[in-house]
Coordinates of C-alpha atoms in Angstrom, one line a residue:
M10 CA 13.2 -6.2 37.0
P11 CA 12.8 -5.7 33.2
E12 CA 12.9 -8.8 31.0
I13 CA 13.5 -9.1 27.3
L14 CA 11.3 -11.9 25.9
P15 CA 10.6 -13.3 22.3
V16 CA 7.2 -12.3 20.9
L17 CA 5.1 -15.4 20.5
A18 CA 1.8 -16.0 18.6
E19 CA -0.1 -16.0 21.8
N20 CA 1.3 -12.5 22.6
T21 CA -0.7 -10.9 19.7
H22 CA -3.4 -9.3 21.8
L23 CA -0.9 -8.0 24.4
I24 CA 1.1 -6.3 21.6
A25 CA -2.1 -4.9 20.1
E26 CA -3.0 -3.3 23.4
F27 CA 0.4 -1.9 23.9
C28 CA 0.4 -0.3 20.4
S29 CA -3.0 1.1 20.6
S30 CA -2.3 2.7 23.9
F31 CA 1.1 4.0 23.0
P32 CA 1.4 7.8 23.2
G33 CA 0.5 9.3 19.9
D34 CA -0.9 6.2 18.2
G35 CA -4.6 6.8 18.5
R36 CA -5.7 3.5 16.7
S37 CA -7.8 0.8 18.3
T38 CA -6.7 -2.5 19.7
E39 CA -8.9 -4.2 17.1
F40 CA -7.0 -2.3 14.2
W41 CA -3.7 -3.6 15.7
I42 CA -5.0 -7.2 16.1
H43 CA -5.9 -7.1 12.4
R44 CA -2.7 -5.6 11.4
L45 CA -0.5 -8.0 13.4
N46 CA -2.3 -10.9 11.9
H47 CA -1.8 -9.6 8.5
W48 CA 2.0 -9.3 9.3
W49 CA 2.2 -12.9 10.7
K50 CA -0.7 -15.2 10.5
N51 CA -1.9 -14.2 7.0
N52 CA 1.5 -13.5 5.6
P53 CA 2.3 -15.8 2.6
A54 CA 6.1 -15.7 3.6
M55 CA 5.4 -16.6 7.3
T56 CA 7.1 -19.8 8.7
E57 CA 6.3 -21.7 11.9
D58 CA 9.6 -20.7 13.6
W59 CA 9.8 -17.1 12.4
P60 CA 11.0 -14.6 15.1
R61 CA 8.0 -12.1 15.4
G62 CA 10.2 -9.8 17.5
S63 CA 11.3 -8.9 21.1
M64 CA 9.2 -7.4 24.0
L65 CA 10.2 -5.7 27.2
M66 CA 8.2 -7.0 30.1
A67 CA 8.2 -5.2 33.5
E68 CA 5.6 -4.6 36.3
G69 CA 3.4 -7.3 34.7
S70 CA 2.9 -5.7 31.3
V71 CA 4.6 -4.9 28.0
Q72 CA 6.7 -1.8 28.2
G73 CA 8.4 -1.8 24.8
I74 CA 8.6 -3.9 21.6
C75 CA 10.6 -4.3 18.5
L76 CA 8.9 -6.3 15.8
C77 CA 9.8 -8.2 12.6
I78 CA 7.9 -9.2 9.5
P79 CA 9.0 -12.0 7.0
I80 CA 9.2 -11.0 3.3
R81 CA 10.3 -13.0 0.3
L82 CA 13.1 -11.6 -1.8
V83 CA 14.7 -12.7 -5.0
V84 CA 18.3 -12.1 -4.9
D85 CA 20.6 -13.2 -7.9
G86 CA 17.6 -15.3 -9.2
K87 CA 17.0 -17.3 -5.9
V88 CA 14.2 -16.7 -3.4
Q89 CA 15.0 -16.2 0.3
L90 CA 13.4 -14.9 3.3
A91 CA 14.3 -11.4 4.6
A92 CA 13.5 -9.6 7.9
L93 CA 11.4 -6.5 7.7
R94 CA 11.9 -4.5 10.9
S95 CA 9.1 -2.6 12.3
T96 CA 7.5 -0.9 15.3
W97 CA 10.4 -0.2 17.7
R98 CA 8.5 1.5 20.6
V99 CA 9.4 1.8 24.3
L100 CA 7.5 3.8 27.0
P101 CA 9.5 6.7 28.5
A102 CA 10.1 5.1 31.9
Y103 CA 12.1 2.2 30.2
R104 CA 14.0 4.1 27.4
S105 CA 17.3 3.5 29.2
V106 CA 17.1 -0.2 28.2
S107 CA 15.4 0.3 24.8
L108 CA 18.6 -0.8 23.0
Q109 CA 18.2 -4.3 24.4
L110 CA 15.1 -4.9 22.2
P111 CA 16.8 -4.6 18.8
M112 CA 20.0 -6.3 20.2
A113 CA 17.9 -9.4 21.2
L114 CA 16.2 -9.4 17.8
D115 CA 19.5 -9.2 16.0
A116 CA 20.7 -12.3 17.6
R117 CA 18.0 -14.1 15.8
I118 CA 17.9 -12.4 12.4
S119 CA 21.5 -11.3 11.8
H120 CA 22.0 -14.1 9.2
L121 CA 19.2 -12.7 7.1
I122 CA 18.9 -9.7 4.9
N123 CA 17.3 -6.9 7.0
I124 CA 15.0 -4.1 5.7
N125 CA 14.0 -1.0 7.4
G126 CA 11.8 1.2 5.3
T127 CA 10.6 3.7 7.9
P128 CA 13.5 4.7 10.2
N129 CA 13.6 8.2 11.6
A130 CA 16.9 10.1 11.9
T131 CA 17.6 8.8 15.4
A132 CA 16.9 5.2 14.4
V133 CA 19.4 5.5 11.4
K134 CA 22.1 6.8 13.7
I135 CA 21.6 3.7 16.0
M136 CA 21.5 1.3 13.0
K137 CA 24.9 2.6 11.8
M138 CA 26.4 2.5 15.2
F139 CA 25.7 -1.2 15.5
S140 CA 26.7 -2.1 12.0
H141 CA 28.4 -0.5 9.0
Y142 CA 26.6 -2.9 6.6
W143 CA 23.4 -0.9 6.3
T144 CA 23.0 0.4 2.8
C145 CA 20.6 3.2 1.8
L146 CA 18.6 2.8 -1.3
R147 CA 17.4 6.2 -2.4
P148 CA 14.2 6.4 -4.6
E149 CA 13.7 8.5 -7.7
V150 CA 12.0 11.8 -7.1
M151 CA 8.3 11.7 -7.1
S152 CA 6.2 12.8 -10.0
S153 CA 2.7 14.2 -9.7
I154 CA -0.3 15.0 -11.9
H155 CA -3.2 17.3 -10.6
W156 CA -6.5 18.3 -12.2
G157 CA -9.8 19.7 -11.0
S158 CA -11.5 23.0 -10.4
P159 CA -9.9 26.0 -8.7
L160 CA -11.9 25.0 -5.4
A161 CA -10.1 21.5 -5.6
A162 CA -6.7 23.4 -6.1
L163 CA -7.5 25.4 -2.9
C164 CA -8.4 22.3 -0.9
R165 CA -5.1 20.7 -2.0
M166 CA -3.1 23.7 -1.0
L167 CA -4.9 23.9 2.5
R168 CA -4.8 20.0 2.8
F169 CA -8.4 19.6 3.0
S170 CA -9.9 16.3 2.2
I171 CA -11.9 16.1 -1.0
P172 CA -14.7 13.5 -1.2
H173 CA -14.2 10.7 -3.6
K174 CA -15.3 7.0 -4.1
R175 CA -13.1 4.3 -2.7
L176 CA -11.5 2.1 -5.3
P177 CA -12.2 -1.5 -5.3
R178 CA -9.4 -3.7 -4.1
F179 CA -8.9 -5.1 -7.5
V180 CA -9.2 -2.9 -10.7
A181 CA -8.7 -4.5 -14.1
S182 CA -8.5 -2.6 -17.4
N183 CA -10.9 -5.2 -18.9
K184 CA -13.5 -7.7 -17.4
I185 CA -10.9 -10.1 -16.4
T186 CA -11.4 -11.7 -12.8
H187 CA -8.7 -11.7 -10.2
E188 CA -8.6 -15.5 -10.2
T189 CA -7.6 -15.3 -14.0
A190 CA -5.2 -12.5 -13.1
A191 CA -3.7 -14.6 -10.5
E192 CA -2.9 -17.4 -12.9
Q193 CA -1.4 -15.0 -15.5
V194 CA 0.8 -13.3 -12.9
D195 CA 2.2 -16.5 -11.4
R196 CA 2.8 -18.0 -14.9
H197 CA 4.8 -14.8 -16.0
W198 CA 6.6 -14.7 -12.6
V199 CA 7.9 -18.4 -13.0
N200 CA 9.1 -17.5 -16.5
I201 CA 11.1 -14.4 -15.5
Q202 CA 12.1 -15.1 -11.8
S203 CA 15.7 -16.2 -12.6
A204 CA 16.1 -13.0 -14.7
S205 CA 14.4 -10.7 -12.3
L206 CA 16.2 -7.7 -10.7
N207 CA 16.9 -8.1 -7.1
G208 CA 13.8 -7.2 -4.9
P209 CA 10.5 -8.6 -3.5
V210 CA 9.0 -11.8 -5.0
R211 CA 6.2 -10.3 -7.0
D212 CA 4.0 -13.4 -7.5
W213 CA 0.3 -13.2 -6.9
N214 CA 0.6 -13.8 -3.2
Y215 CA 2.6 -10.4 -3.0
W216 CA 0.2 -8.4 -4.8
A217 CA -2.9 -9.9 -3.0
W218 CA -1.2 -9.4 0.4
F219 CA -0.5 -5.8 -0.3
S220 CA -4.0 -5.0 -1.9
I221 CA -7.0 -7.5 -1.9
N222 CA -6.1 -9.0 1.5
N223 CA -4.8 -5.9 3.3
P224 CA -6.9 -5.0 6.4
S225 CA -5.0 -1.9 7.5
F226 CA -4.7 0.4 4.5
S227 CA -6.6 1.2 1.5
C228 CA -4.6 -0.3 -1.3
S229 CA -5.8 -1.5 -4.6
L230 CA -4.2 -3.6 -7.4
F231 CA -4.5 -2.1 -11.0
Y232 CA -4.1 -5.0 -13.5
H233 CA -3.6 -4.4 -17.2
P234 CA -2.8 -7.6 -19.2
L235 CA -1.1 -7.0 -22.5
V236 CA -0.9 -9.6 -25.3
I237 CA 2.6 -9.5 -26.9
N238 CA 3.5 -12.1 -29.5
G239 CA 0.7 -14.3 -28.5
A240 CA 1.7 -14.3 -24.8
V241 CA 0.1 -12.4 -21.8
F242 CA 2.4 -9.7 -20.4
P243 CA 0.7 -8.8 -17.1
L244 CA 1.3 -5.2 -15.8
C245 CA 0.5 -4.9 -12.2
V246 CA 0.5 -1.6 -10.2
L247 CA 0.0 -1.1 -6.4
M248 CA -2.2 2.0 -5.9
T249 CA -2.6 3.6 -2.4
D250 CA -5.6 5.7 -1.5
F251 CA -4.5 8.3 1.2
G252 CA -8.2 9.2 1.9
D253 CA -7.7 12.9 1.0
G254 CA -8.1 12.8 -2.8
R255 CA -4.6 11.7 -3.6
L256 CA -3.8 8.4 -5.3
Q257 CA -0.2 7.0 -5.2
L258 CA 1.3 4.4 -7.4
S259 CA 3.5 2.6 -5.1
D260 CA 4.8 -0.3 -7.1
V261 CA 4.8 -1.4 -10.6
W262 CA 5.8 -4.7 -12.3
P263 CA 7.4 -6.2 -14.5
H264 CA 10.5 -4.2 -14.3
D265 CA 11.3 -4.6 -18.1
A266 CA 7.9 -3.1 -19.2
T267 CA 8.5 -0.7 -22.0
V268 CA 7.9 3.1 -21.5
N269 CA 5.1 2.9 -24.2
H270 CA 3.4 0.1 -22.4
L271 CA 3.5 2.0 -19.1
R272 CA 2.3 5.1 -20.7
E273 CA -0.8 3.2 -21.9
M274 CA -1.3 2.0 -18.4
V275 CA -0.8 5.3 -16.8
N276 CA -3.5 6.9 -19.1
L277 CA -5.9 4.2 -18.0
I278 CA -5.1 4.7 -14.4
I279 CA -5.8 8.5 -14.8
K280 CA -9.2 7.8 -16.2
T281 CA -10.0 5.4 -13.4
A282 CA -8.8 7.9 -10.7
R283 CA -10.9 10.8 -12.3
R284 CA -13.9 8.7 -12.5
H285 CA -13.6 7.9 -8.8
G286 CA -13.2 11.6 -7.9
F287 CA -9.5 11.7 -7.1
H288 CA -7.8 15.2 -7.6
S289 CA -4.3 13.9 -8.1
I290 CA -1.9 11.0 -8.8
Q291 CA 1.7 10.7 -7.3
I292 CA 4.3 8.2 -8.6
A293 CA 6.9 7.0 -6.3
H294 CA 9.3 4.3 -7.5
L295 CA 13.0 3.4 -7.3
T296 CA 13.1 2.6 -10.9
P297 CA 12.8 5.4 -13.5
N298 CA 10.8 3.7 -16.2
L299 CA 7.3 4.5 -14.7
A300 CA 8.4 8.2 -14.1
Q301 CA 9.5 8.4 -17.8
A302 CA 6.2 7.0 -19.0
A303 CA 4.3 9.5 -16.8
G304 CA 6.5 12.3 -18.1
R305 CA 5.6 11.5 -21.8
T306 CA 2.0 12.0 -21.0
G307 CA 2.9 15.7 -20.6
R308 CA 0.7 16.0 -17.5
F309 CA 3.1 15.4 -14.5
K310 CA 5.3 17.7 -12.7
T311 CA 8.3 16.8 -10.5
L312 CA 8.2 17.1 -6.7
S313 CA 11.2 17.1 -4.3
Q314 CA 9.8 14.5 -1.8
Q315 CA 12.1 11.6 -1.1
A316 CA 12.1 8.6 1.2
D317 CA 14.8 6.0 1.9
I318 CA 14.9 2.3 2.3
W319 CA 17.7 0.9 4.5
V320 CA 18.9 -2.6 3.7
H321 CA 21.4 -4.7 5.8
Q322 CA 23.1 -7.6 4.0
P323 CA 26.7 -8.3 5.2
S324 CA 27.8 -10.4 2.3
N325 CA 26.8 -8.4 -0.8
A326 CA 24.9 -5.2 0.2
S327 CA 26.0 -3.3 -3.0
A328 CA 24.1 -6.0 -5.3
L329 CA 20.7 -4.8 -3.8
N330 CA 21.4 -1.4 -5.3
R331 CA 20.9 -3.2 -8.7
G332 CA 17.3 -3.9 -7.8
H333 CA 13.7 -3.3 -8.7
W334 CA 12.3 -1.9 -5.4
P335 CA 8.9 -0.3 -4.5
L336 CA 9.0 2.9 -2.6
Y337 CA 7.3 1.3 0.4
N338 CA 9.3 -1.8 0.9
G339 CA 8.8 -1.2 4.6
D340 CA 5.8 -1.5 6.8
A341 CA 4.1 1.8 5.6
L342 CA 1.4 0.0 3.6
L343 CA 1.1 -3.0 5.9

């Protein structure tokens, strides 16, 4: 008889084995243990009683899961926890009861803002069927810059990987250490938090969690501190290395950085990327200022690629559209 149970801390190894053996995954149990620990144990937003998710048990083993990651948001100037939904997987033999997993999870997180950054078309239909409070935040169109030899262009067209050096997890435009960067970022975050647009809490813990301390994906933090009127204005960019010669700028902060300041930073990132052997940079962001800055360099072109972020907030969903969101405010980089 199938049974729906809450996922507990001691179930981490079971969940990792299920994920690694799930059809089409192809990643090791060790990868998933590190990833799950990153989501929960090492997550700066984690609380002792956080609902990790639901699992379907039958025949003495896990047959399905629906997981949940805590993330801190600032909404109308106040910090609150939100639920980041992830990894709804059920083996074919038990798909007839698969809806029981998100329903069991909903009973524990329905009072929170829910975020789903990676739903497929089927999942979106099911989400809307259960609630009309899901809101789609649609990002700006991506921009891209390419360079290199005709051979590099051919490799891009054929989607061959081009060898390049891995970026360090922390890249600064000067010789500043990440400890000093942490102090500057947190100081600036405290000063502007109440006036920040709705979106993730972007203190140092946020940037370090996605980049320096991220065991699953190759993400780096590019840090460029500006001094404006005697005060440090820290520019942070989350950079994602896809492993094939493409570098993506997945998040940028603060939201009120001027286009001229961002253009200066983009030019520095271009030099860094070229020095490490990348053949292109892509920019993906829900706010247009970074795309405008890139456009003013005269070296980017527009692509048609888009991705949606789905947010569920019964009380005031429309307010979240007035936000400063990274493209991957889902589990794609976690």
